[in-house]
Short mmCIF file of C-alpha atoms in Angstrom, two decimals:
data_model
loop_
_atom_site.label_atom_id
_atom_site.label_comp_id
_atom_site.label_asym_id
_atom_site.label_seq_id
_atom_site.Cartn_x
_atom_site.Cartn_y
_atom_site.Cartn_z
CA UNK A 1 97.89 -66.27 -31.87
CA UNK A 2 96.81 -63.25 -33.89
CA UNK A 3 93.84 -62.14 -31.83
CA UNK A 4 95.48 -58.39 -31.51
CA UNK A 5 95.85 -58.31 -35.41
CA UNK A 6 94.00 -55.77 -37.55
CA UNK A 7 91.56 -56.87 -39.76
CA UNK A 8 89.20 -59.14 -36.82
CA UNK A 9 85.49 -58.50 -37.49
CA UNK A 10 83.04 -59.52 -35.30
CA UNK A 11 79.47 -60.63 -35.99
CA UNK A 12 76.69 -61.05 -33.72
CA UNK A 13 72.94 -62.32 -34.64
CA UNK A 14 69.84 -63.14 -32.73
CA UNK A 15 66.51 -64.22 -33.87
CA UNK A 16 64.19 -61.33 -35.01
CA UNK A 17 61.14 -62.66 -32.76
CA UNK A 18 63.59 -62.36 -30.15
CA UNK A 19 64.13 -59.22 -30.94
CA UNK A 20 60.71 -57.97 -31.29
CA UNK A 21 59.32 -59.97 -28.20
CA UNK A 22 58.79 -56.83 -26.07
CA UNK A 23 57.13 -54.86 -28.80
CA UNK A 24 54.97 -57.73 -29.45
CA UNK A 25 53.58 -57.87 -25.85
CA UNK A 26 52.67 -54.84 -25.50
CA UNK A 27 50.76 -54.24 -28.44
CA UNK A 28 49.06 -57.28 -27.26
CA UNK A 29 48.56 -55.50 -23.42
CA UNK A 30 47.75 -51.70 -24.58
CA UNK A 31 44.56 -52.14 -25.89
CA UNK A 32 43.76 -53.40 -22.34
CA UNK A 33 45.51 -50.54 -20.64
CA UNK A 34 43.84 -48.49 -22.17
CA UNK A 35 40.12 -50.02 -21.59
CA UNK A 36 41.60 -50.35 -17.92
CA UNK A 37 42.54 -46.78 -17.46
CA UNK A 38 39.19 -45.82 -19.51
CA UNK A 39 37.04 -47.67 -17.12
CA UNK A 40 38.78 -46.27 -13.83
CA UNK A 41 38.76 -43.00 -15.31
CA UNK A 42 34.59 -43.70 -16.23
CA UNK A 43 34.08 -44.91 -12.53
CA UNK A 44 35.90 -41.87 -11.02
CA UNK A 45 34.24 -39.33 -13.12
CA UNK A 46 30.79 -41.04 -12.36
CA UNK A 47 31.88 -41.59 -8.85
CA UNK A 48 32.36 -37.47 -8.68
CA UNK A 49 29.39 -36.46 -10.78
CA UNK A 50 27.46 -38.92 -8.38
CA UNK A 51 29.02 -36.76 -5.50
CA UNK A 52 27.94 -33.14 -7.06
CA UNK A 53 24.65 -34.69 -8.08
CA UNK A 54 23.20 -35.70 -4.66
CA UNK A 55 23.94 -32.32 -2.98
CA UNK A 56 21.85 -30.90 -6.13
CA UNK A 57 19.50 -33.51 -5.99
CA UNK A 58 19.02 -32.21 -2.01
CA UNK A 59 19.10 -28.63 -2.88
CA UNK A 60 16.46 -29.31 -5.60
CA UNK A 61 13.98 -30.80 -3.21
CA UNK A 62 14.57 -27.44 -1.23
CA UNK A 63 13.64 -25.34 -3.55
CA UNK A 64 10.09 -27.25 -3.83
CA UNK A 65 9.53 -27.07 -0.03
CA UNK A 66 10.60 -23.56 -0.39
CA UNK A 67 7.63 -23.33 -3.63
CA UNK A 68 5.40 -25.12 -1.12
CA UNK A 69 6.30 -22.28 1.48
CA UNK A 70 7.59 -24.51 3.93
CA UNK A 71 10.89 -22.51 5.44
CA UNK A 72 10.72 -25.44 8.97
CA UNK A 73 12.87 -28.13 7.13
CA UNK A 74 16.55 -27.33 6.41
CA UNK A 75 18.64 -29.26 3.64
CA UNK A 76 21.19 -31.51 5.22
CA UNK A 77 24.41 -32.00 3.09
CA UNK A 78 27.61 -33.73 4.77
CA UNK A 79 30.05 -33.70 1.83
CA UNK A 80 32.72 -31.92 3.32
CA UNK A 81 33.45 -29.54 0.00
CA UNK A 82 32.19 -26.91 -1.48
CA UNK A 83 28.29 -28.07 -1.69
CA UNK A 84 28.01 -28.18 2.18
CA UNK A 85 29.43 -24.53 2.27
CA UNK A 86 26.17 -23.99 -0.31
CA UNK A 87 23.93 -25.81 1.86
CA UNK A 88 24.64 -23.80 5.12
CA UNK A 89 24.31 -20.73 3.16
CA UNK A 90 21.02 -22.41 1.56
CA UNK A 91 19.50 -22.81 5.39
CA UNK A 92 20.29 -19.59 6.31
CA UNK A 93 19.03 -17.70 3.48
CA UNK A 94 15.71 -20.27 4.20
CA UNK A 95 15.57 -19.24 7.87
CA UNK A 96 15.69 -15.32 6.42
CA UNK A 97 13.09 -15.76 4.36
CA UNK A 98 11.19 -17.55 7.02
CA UNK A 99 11.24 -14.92 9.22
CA UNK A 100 10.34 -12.14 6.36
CA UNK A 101 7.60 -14.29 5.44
CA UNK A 102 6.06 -14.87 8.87
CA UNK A 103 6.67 -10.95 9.94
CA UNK A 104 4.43 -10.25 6.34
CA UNK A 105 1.72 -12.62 8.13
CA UNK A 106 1.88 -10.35 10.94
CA UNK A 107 1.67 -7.27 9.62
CA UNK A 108 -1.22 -9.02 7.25
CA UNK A 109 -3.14 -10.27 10.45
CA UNK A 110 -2.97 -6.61 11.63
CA UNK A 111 -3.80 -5.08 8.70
CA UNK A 112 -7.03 -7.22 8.82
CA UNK A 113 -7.87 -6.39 12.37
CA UNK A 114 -7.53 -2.61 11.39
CA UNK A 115 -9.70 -3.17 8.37
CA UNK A 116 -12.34 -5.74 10.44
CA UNK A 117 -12.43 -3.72 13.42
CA UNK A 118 -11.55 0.03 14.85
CA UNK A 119 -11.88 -0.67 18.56
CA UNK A 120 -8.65 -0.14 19.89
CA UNK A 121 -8.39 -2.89 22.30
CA UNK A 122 -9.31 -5.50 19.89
CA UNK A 123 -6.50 -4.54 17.87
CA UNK A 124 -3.88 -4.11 20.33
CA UNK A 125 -4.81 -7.81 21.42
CA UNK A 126 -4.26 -8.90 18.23
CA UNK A 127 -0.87 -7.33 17.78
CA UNK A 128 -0.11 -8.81 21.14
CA UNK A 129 -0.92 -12.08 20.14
CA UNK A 130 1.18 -12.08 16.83
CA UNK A 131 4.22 -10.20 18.59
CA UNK A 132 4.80 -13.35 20.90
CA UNK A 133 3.97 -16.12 18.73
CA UNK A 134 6.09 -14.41 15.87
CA UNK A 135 9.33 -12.96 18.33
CA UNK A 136 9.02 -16.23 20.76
CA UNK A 137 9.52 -13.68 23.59
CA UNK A 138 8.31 -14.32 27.27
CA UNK A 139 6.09 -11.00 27.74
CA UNK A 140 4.57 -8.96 25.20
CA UNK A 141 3.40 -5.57 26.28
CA UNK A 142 1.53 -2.23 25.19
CA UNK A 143 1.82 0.75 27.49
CA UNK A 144 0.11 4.18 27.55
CA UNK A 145 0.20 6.87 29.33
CA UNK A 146 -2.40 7.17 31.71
CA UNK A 147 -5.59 9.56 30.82
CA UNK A 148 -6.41 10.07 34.46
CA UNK A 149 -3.00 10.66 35.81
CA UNK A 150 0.54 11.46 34.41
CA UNK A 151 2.33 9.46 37.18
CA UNK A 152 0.03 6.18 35.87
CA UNK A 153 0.93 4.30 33.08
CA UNK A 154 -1.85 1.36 31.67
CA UNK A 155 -0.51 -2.00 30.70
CA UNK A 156 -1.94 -4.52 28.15
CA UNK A 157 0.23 -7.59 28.87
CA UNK A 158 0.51 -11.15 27.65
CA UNK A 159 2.99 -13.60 29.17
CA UNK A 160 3.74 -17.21 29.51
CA UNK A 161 3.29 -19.71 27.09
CA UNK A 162 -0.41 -19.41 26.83
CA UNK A 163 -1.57 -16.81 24.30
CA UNK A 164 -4.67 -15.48 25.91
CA UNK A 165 -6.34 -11.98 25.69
CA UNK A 166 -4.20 -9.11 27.51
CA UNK A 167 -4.36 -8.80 31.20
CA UNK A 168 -4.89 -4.79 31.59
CA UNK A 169 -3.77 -2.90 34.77
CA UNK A 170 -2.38 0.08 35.83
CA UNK A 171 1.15 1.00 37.16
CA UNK A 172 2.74 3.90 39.09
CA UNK A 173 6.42 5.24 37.75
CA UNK A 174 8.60 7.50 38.16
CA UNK A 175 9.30 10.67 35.84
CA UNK A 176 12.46 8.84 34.79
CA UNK A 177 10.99 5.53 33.91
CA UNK A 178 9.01 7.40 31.78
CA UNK A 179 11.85 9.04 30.19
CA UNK A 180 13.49 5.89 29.44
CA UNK A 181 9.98 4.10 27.95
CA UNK A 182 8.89 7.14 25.97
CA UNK A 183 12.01 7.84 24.19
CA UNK A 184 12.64 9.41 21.20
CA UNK A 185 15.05 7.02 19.48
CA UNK A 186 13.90 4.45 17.52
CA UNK A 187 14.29 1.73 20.28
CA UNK A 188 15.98 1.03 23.57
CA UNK A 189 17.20 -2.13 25.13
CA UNK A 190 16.89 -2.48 29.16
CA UNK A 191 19.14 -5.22 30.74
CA UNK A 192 18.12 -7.83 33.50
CA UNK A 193 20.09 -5.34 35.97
CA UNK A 194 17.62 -2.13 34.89
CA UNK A 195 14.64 -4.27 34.65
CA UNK A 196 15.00 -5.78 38.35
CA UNK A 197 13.38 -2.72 40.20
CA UNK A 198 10.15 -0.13 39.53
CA UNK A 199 7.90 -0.86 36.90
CA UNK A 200 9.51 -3.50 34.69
CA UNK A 201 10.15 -5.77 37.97
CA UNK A 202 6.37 -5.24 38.16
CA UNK A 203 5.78 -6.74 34.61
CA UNK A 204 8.35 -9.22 34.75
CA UNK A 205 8.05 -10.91 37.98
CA UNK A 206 11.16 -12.56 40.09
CA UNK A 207 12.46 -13.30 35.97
CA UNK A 208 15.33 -11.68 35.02
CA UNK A 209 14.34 -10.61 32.00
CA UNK A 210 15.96 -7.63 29.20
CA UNK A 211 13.32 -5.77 27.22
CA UNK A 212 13.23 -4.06 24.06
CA UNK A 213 11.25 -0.37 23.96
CA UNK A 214 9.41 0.57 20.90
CA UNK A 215 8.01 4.03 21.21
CA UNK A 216 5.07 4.75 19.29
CA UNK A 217 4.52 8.02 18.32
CA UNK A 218 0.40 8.25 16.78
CA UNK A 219 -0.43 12.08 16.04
CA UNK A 220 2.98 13.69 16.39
CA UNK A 221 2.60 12.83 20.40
CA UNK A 222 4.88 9.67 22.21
CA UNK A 223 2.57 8.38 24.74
CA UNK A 224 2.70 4.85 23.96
CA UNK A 225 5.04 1.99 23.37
CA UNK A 226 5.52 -1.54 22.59
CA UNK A 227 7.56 -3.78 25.18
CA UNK A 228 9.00 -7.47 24.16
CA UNK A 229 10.17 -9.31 27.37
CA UNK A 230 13.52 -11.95 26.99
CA UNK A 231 15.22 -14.36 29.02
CA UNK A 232 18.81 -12.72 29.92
CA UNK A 233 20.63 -14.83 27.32
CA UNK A 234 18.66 -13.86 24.13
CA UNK A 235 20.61 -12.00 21.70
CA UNK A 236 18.96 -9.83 19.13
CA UNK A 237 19.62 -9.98 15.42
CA UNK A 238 19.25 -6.93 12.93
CA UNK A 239 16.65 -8.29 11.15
CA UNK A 240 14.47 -9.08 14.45
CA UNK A 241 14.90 -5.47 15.53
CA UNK A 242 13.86 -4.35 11.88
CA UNK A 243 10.75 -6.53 11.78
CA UNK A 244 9.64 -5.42 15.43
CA UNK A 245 10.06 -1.97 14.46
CA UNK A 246 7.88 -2.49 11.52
CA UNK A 247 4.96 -3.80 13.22
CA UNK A 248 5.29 -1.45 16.34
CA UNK A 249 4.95 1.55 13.27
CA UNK A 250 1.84 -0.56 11.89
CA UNK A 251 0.57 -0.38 15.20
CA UNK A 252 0.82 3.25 15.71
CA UNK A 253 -0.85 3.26 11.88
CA UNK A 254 -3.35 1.18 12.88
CA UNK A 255 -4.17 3.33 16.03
CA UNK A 256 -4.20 6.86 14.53
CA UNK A 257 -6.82 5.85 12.23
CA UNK A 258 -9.29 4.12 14.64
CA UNK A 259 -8.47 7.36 17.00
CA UNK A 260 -9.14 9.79 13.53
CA UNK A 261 -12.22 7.69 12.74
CA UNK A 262 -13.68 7.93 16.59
CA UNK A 263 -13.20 11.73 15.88
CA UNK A 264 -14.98 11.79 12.62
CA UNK A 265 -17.81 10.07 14.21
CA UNK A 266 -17.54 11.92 16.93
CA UNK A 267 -17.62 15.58 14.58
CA UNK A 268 -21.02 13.44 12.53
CA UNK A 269 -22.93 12.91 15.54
CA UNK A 270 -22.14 16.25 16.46
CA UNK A 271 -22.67 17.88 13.09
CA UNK A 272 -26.43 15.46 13.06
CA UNK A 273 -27.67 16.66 16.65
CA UNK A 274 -26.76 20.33 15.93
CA UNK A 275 -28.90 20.17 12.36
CA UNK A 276 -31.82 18.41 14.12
CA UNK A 277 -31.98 20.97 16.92
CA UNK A 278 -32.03 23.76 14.76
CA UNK A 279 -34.71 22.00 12.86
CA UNK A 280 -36.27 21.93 16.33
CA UNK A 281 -35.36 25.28 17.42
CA UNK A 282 -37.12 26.75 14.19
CA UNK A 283 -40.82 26.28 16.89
CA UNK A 284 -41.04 26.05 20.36
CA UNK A 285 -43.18 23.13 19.32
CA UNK A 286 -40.93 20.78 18.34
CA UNK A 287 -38.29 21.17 20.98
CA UNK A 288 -36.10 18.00 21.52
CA UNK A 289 -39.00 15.69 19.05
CA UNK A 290 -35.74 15.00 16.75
CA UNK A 291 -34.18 13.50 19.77
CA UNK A 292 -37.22 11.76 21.24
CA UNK A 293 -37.94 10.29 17.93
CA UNK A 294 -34.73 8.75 17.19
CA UNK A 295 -34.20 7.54 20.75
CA UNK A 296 -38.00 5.37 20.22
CA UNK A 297 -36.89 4.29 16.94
CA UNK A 298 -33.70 2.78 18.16
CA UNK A 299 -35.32 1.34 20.70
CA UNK A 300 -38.24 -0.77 18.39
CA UNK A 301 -35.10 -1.59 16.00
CA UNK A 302 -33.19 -3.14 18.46
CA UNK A 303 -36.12 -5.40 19.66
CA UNK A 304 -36.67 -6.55 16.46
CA UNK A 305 -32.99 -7.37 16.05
CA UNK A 306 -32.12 -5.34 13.24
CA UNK A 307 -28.51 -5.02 12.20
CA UNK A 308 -26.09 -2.72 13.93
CA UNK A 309 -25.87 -0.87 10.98
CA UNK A 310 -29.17 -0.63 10.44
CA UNK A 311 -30.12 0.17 14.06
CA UNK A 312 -27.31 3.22 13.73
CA UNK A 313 -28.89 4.17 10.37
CA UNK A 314 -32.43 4.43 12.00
CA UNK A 315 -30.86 7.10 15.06
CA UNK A 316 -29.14 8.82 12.60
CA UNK A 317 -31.81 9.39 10.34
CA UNK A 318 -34.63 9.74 13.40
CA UNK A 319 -32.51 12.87 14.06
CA UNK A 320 -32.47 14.30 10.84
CA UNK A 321 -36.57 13.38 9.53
CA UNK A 322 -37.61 16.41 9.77
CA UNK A 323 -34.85 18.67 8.03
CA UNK A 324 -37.27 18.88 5.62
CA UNK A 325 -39.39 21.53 7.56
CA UNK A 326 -36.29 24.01 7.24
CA UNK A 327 -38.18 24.87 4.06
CA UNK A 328 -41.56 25.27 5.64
CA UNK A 329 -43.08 28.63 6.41
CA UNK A 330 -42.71 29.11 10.50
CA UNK A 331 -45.91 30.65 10.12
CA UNK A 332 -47.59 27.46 8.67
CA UNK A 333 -45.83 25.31 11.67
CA UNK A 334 -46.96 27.49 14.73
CA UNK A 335 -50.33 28.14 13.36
CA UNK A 336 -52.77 27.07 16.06
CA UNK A 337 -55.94 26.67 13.49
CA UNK A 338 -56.22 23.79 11.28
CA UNK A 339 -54.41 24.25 8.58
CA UNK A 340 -55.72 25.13 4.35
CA UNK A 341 -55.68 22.43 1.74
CA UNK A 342 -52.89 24.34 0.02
CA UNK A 343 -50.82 24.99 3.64
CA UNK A 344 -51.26 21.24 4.01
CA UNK A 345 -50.00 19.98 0.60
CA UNK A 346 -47.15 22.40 1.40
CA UNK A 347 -46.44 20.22 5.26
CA UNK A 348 -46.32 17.31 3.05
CA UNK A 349 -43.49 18.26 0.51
CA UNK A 350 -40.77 17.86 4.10
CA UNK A 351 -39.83 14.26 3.55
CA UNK A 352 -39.14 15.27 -0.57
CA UNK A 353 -36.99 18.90 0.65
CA UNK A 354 -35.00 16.73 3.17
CA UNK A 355 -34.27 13.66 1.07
CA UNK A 356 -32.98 16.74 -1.41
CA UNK A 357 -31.36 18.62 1.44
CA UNK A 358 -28.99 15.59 2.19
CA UNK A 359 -28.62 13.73 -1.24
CA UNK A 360 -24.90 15.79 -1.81
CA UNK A 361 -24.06 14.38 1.50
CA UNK A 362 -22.23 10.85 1.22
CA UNK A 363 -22.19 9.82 4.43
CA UNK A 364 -26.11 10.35 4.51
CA UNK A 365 -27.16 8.39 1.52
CA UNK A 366 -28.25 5.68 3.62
CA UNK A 367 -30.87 7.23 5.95
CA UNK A 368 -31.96 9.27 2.41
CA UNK A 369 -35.03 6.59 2.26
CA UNK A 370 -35.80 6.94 5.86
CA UNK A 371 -36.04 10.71 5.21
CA UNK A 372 -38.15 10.57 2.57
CA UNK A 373 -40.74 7.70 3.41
CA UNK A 374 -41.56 8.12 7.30
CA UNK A 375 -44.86 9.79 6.25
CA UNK A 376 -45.89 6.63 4.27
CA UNK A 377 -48.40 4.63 5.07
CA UNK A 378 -48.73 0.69 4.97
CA UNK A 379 -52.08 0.70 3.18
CA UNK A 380 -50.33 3.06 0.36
CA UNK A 381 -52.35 6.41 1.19
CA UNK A 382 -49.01 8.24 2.65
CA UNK A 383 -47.06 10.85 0.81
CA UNK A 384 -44.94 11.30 -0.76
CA UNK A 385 -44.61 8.98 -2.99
CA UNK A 386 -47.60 6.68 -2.00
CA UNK A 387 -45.41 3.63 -1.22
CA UNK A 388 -47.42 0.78 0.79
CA UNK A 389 -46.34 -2.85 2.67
CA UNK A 390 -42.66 -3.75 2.17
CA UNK A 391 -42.42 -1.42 -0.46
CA UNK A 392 -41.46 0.95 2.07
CA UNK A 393 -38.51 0.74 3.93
CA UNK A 394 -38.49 -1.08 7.35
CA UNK A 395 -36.77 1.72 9.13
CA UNK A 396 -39.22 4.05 7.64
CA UNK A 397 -41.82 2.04 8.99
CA UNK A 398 -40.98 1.57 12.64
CA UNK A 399 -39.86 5.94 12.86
CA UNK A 400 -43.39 6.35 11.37
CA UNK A 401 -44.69 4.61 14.76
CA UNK A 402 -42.17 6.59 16.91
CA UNK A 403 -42.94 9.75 14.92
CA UNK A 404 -46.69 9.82 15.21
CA UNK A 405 -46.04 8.62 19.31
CA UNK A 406 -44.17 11.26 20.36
CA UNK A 407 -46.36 13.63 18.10
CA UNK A 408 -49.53 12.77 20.39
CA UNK A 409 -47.82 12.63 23.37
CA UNK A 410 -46.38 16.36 22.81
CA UNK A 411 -47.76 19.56 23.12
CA UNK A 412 -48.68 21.31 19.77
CA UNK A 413 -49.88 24.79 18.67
CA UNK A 414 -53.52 23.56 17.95
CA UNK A 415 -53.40 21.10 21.34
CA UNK A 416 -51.96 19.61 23.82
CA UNK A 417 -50.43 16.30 24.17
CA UNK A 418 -52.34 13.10 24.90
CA UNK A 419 -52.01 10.74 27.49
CA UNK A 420 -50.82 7.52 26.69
CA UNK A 421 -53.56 5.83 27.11
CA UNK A 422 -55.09 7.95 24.42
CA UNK A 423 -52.18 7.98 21.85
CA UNK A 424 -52.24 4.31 22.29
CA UNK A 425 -55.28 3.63 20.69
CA UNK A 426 -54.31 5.68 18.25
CA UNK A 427 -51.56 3.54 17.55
CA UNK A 428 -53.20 0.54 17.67
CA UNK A 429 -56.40 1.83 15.29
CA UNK A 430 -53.53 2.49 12.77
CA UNK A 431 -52.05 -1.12 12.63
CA UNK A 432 -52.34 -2.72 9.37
CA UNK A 433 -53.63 1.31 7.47
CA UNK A 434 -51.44 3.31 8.93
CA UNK A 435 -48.49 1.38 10.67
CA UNK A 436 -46.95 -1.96 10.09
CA UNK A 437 -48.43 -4.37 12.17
CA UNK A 438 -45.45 -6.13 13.29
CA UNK A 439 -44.08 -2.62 14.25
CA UNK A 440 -46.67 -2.05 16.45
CA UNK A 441 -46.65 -5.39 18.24
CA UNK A 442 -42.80 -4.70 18.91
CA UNK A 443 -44.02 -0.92 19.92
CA UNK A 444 -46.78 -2.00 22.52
CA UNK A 445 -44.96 -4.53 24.07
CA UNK A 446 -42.36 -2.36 24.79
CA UNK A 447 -45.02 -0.20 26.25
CA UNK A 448 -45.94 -2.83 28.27
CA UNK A 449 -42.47 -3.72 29.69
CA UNK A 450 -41.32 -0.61 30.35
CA UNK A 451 -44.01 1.60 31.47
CA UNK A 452 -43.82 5.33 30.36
CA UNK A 453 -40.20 4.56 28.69
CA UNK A 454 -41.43 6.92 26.11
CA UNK A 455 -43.46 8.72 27.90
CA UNK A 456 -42.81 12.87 28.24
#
C-alpha cells in the first residue's frame, strides 16, 4: 500500500562470473584470432610474393638465354597484372635486339667478304645471300647500270626459298624506270600496282610483289641499287628500313674500295711496264726482253704450282730485273766486242743498283730478292752475292732460266740469236751449275708441249 512513497530503494545483484562471462571468453578466443588472422594474413602475403616471384623467376631465365644470345624464345607470363605488361615489353625489346644483333652479323659477314675477297661479284653474292636470309623477303636484287648501253640495266637476282648464287641477266627500261630506281632519296617503296608492268614485272614474275629501292651511290655517281622483293601484305618497320639502309651503304663501301683497289693495280701494272720499257728502250737490244722474260717466268711458276701470290710476284719482278742497268753505261751495253774485266764487273753490279733502286718502294719489297739474285747460280759461282741451292730464292731461280732463254734466243750487239735447238743445250748443260734442275725439267717440258711457246 505504500509503493508510491518516498524513501523505496531498490537493489539489484548478480554473480560477478556472470558478469565477467563475456570478458572471460574472449580473452580465452583472441589469442586464436589473432594466430588465425596471422596465418591468413602469412598465406596471402606468401600467396602474392609467390605470384611476383614466378614472373621474376621467368624473366630471370630470360635474361640467361638473352647472355647465351638466344633472342628465338620469348618469356611467356599470363598473370594478368602488371608483370605480363613487363613481359610483352620484355619480348619486344628481345625481338629488337634480335634483329640488331643479326643485322651486326650481316654487316660482319660482309665486312669479311670485303676483307677475304675484292672481286665484285663474289661480294655482291654474299650481300645477296645475307639480305634474304636476314629481311625474309621473296627477291633480293642488285642492279647496275649497264656498261654497254644506257637503256640496259644488269641484274644479280636471288629468289625463292633456295639461297643459291645470283642469276645475272640483263634488262631493257625505260628513261623513267630509271628515274624511279636511281633516285636520289634515301629509299623508295614501289607498290604491287607499279611493280606489275616493265622491268620489275620482269623480276618479279606473275607475283604481286612491292619493292623497296636502295640507291647506292659509290664514287659520287648513282648507278646502282639494292632491290628487296615482298609479298603485297608486308609492312615495313623503322628499324627494318634503318638496317637495310645500313648494309646497302656497306655495300656501296665495300664496292668503292674493290673498284679503287682494281685502279691501283691497274696504275702498278702500268707504272711496272712503263719502268721496264724504258729499261728496254735505253738499247735497241733489249727491246720487249722485260716482257718476254716475265711472260716465261710466269709460265714455269705456274707449272710448278706456285702460289698466286707468288706467281704475281715472279711477273712483277720479271718486268722490273733489269732496272738495274739504268745505271749502266749505254756504251758498255751496245758494245759489240767482248767486253773488259773492269766493264764486266761493272754489268754485274745491275741486280745490287736495282734491288737499291726499288728498296723505298713498299709495294716492291717482295720481288726485291728476285731483283737482286736472278744472276745467281745453283752451284754458288753467281753474283752478286754468291748464293747457291735453296739459298737462293725459287723465283730467282726459275727467271734465271727464262732470263738466260730469251737472252740466246735474241739478237745482241756482239751476235745474233740462237735457234732453239742451240739455246737448249745450253740450258740443259747448265742444270745442276748453272740452273736448278727441277727448273729446267719444268722448262723443257714445256718446250716440249708447246713447241716454240717461247720462241721469238
Amino acid at each position: 500500500s505504500r509503493f508510491q512513497d518516498v524513501g523505496w530503494t531498490i537493489i539489484l545483484s548478480i554473480a560477478r562470473k556472470d558478469v565477467m562471462a563475456a570478458l572471460d571468453d574472449f580473452k580465452k578466443t583472441f589469442p586464436f584470432i589473432t594466430l588465425l588472422f596471422l596465418l591468413i594474413i602469412s598465406y596471402l602475403s606468401l600467396l602474392f610474393i609467390r605470384k611476383g616471384l614466378d614472373p621474376l623467376h621467368i624473366l630471370q631465365k630470360g635474361t640467361q638465354r638473352i647472355a647465351r644470345k638466344d633472342f628465338t624464345t620469348p618469356v611467356e607470363i599470363d598473370s594478368k597484372d602488371e608483370f605480363e605488361d613487363l613481359g610483352r615489353s620484355f619480348n619486344q625489346m628481345m625481338g629488337n635486339l634480335d634483329s640488331h644483333f643479326q643485322a651486326l652479323t650481316v654487316l660482319n659477314e660482309i665486312d669479311r667478304a670485303i676483307l677475304s675477297s675484292l672481286d665484285r661479284k663474289e661480294i655482291v653474292a654474299t650481300t645477296l645471300q645475307r639480305l634474304k636470309n636476314f629481311f625474309k623477303c621473296e627477291v633480293a636484287a642488285y642492279v647496275k647500270k649497264s656498261e654497254e648501253s644506257v637503256e640496259y640495266l644488269t641484274v644479280y637476282r636471288l629468289e625463292g626459298r633456295r639461297v643459291d648464287d645470283p642469276v645475272i641477266a640483263h634488262y631493257q627500261v625505260s628513261p623513267d624506270e630509271q628515274l624511279q630506281i636511281f633516285t636520289d632519296a634515301d629509299h623508295s617503296c614501289f607498290s604491287p600496282e607499279t611493280a606489275r608492268a616493265g622491268f620489275f614485272r620482269e623480276i618479279s614474275g606473275a607475283r604481286p610483289l612491292q619493292f623497296l629501292c636502295f640507291p647506292l651511290s659509290v664514287k659520287q655517281k648513282t648507278q646502282r641499287a639494292l632491290l628487296l622483293g615482298y609479298n603485297a601484305e608486308h609492312s615495313f618497320s623503322e628499324d627494318q628500313l634503318a638496317q637495310a639502309r645500313k648494309i646497302a651503304n656497306q655495300l656501296a663501301i665495300a664496292l668503292a674500295n674493290s673498284m679503287l683497289v682494281d685502279e691501283l693495280g691497274t696504275l702498278a701494272k702500268g707504272t711496272i711496264a712503263a719502268l721496264a720499257r724504258t729499261v728496254d728502250a735505253k738499247s735497241k737490244w733489249t727491246h720487249g726482253h722485260s716482257e718476254r722474260v716475265a711472260e716465261i717466268s710466269v709460265k714455269i711458276a705456274k707449272a710448278m704450282q706456285l702460289s698466286d701470290e707468288m706467281v704475281e710476284s715472279i711477273g712483277r719482278a720479271g718486268l722490273l730485273h733489269d732496272i738495274g742497268k739504268i745505271g749502266i753505261p749505254l756504251a758498255i751495253l751496245d758494245k759489240p766486242e767482248r767486253l773488259t774485266d773492269e766493264e764486266y764487273d761493272n754489268i754485274k753490279n745491275h741486280p745490287s743498283i736495282g734491288a737499291q733502286i726499288l728498296e723505298p718502294i713498299e709495294a716492291y719489297r717482295d720481288i726485291i730478292p728476285i731483283i737482286r739474285q736472278h744472276h745467281e747460280k745453283f752451284d754458288g759461282t753467281g753474283y752478286p752475292a754468291g748464293l747457291e741451292k735453296e739459298r737462293i730464292d725459287i723465283r730467282a731461280r726459275i727467271m734465271a732460266v727464262a732470263d738466260v732463254w730469251d737472252a740466246l734466243v735474241s739478237d745482241r750487239p756482239y751476235r745474233e740469236g740462237w735457234v732453239s735447238k742451240r739455246a737448249k743445250e745450253v740450258i740443259l748443260d747448265g742444270k745442276g751449275s748453272h740452273f736448278d734442275p727441277k727448273v729446267v725439267d719444268v722448262f723443257m717440258t714445256l718446250l716440249a708441249e708447246k713447241q716454240g711457246v717461247f720462241s721469238i
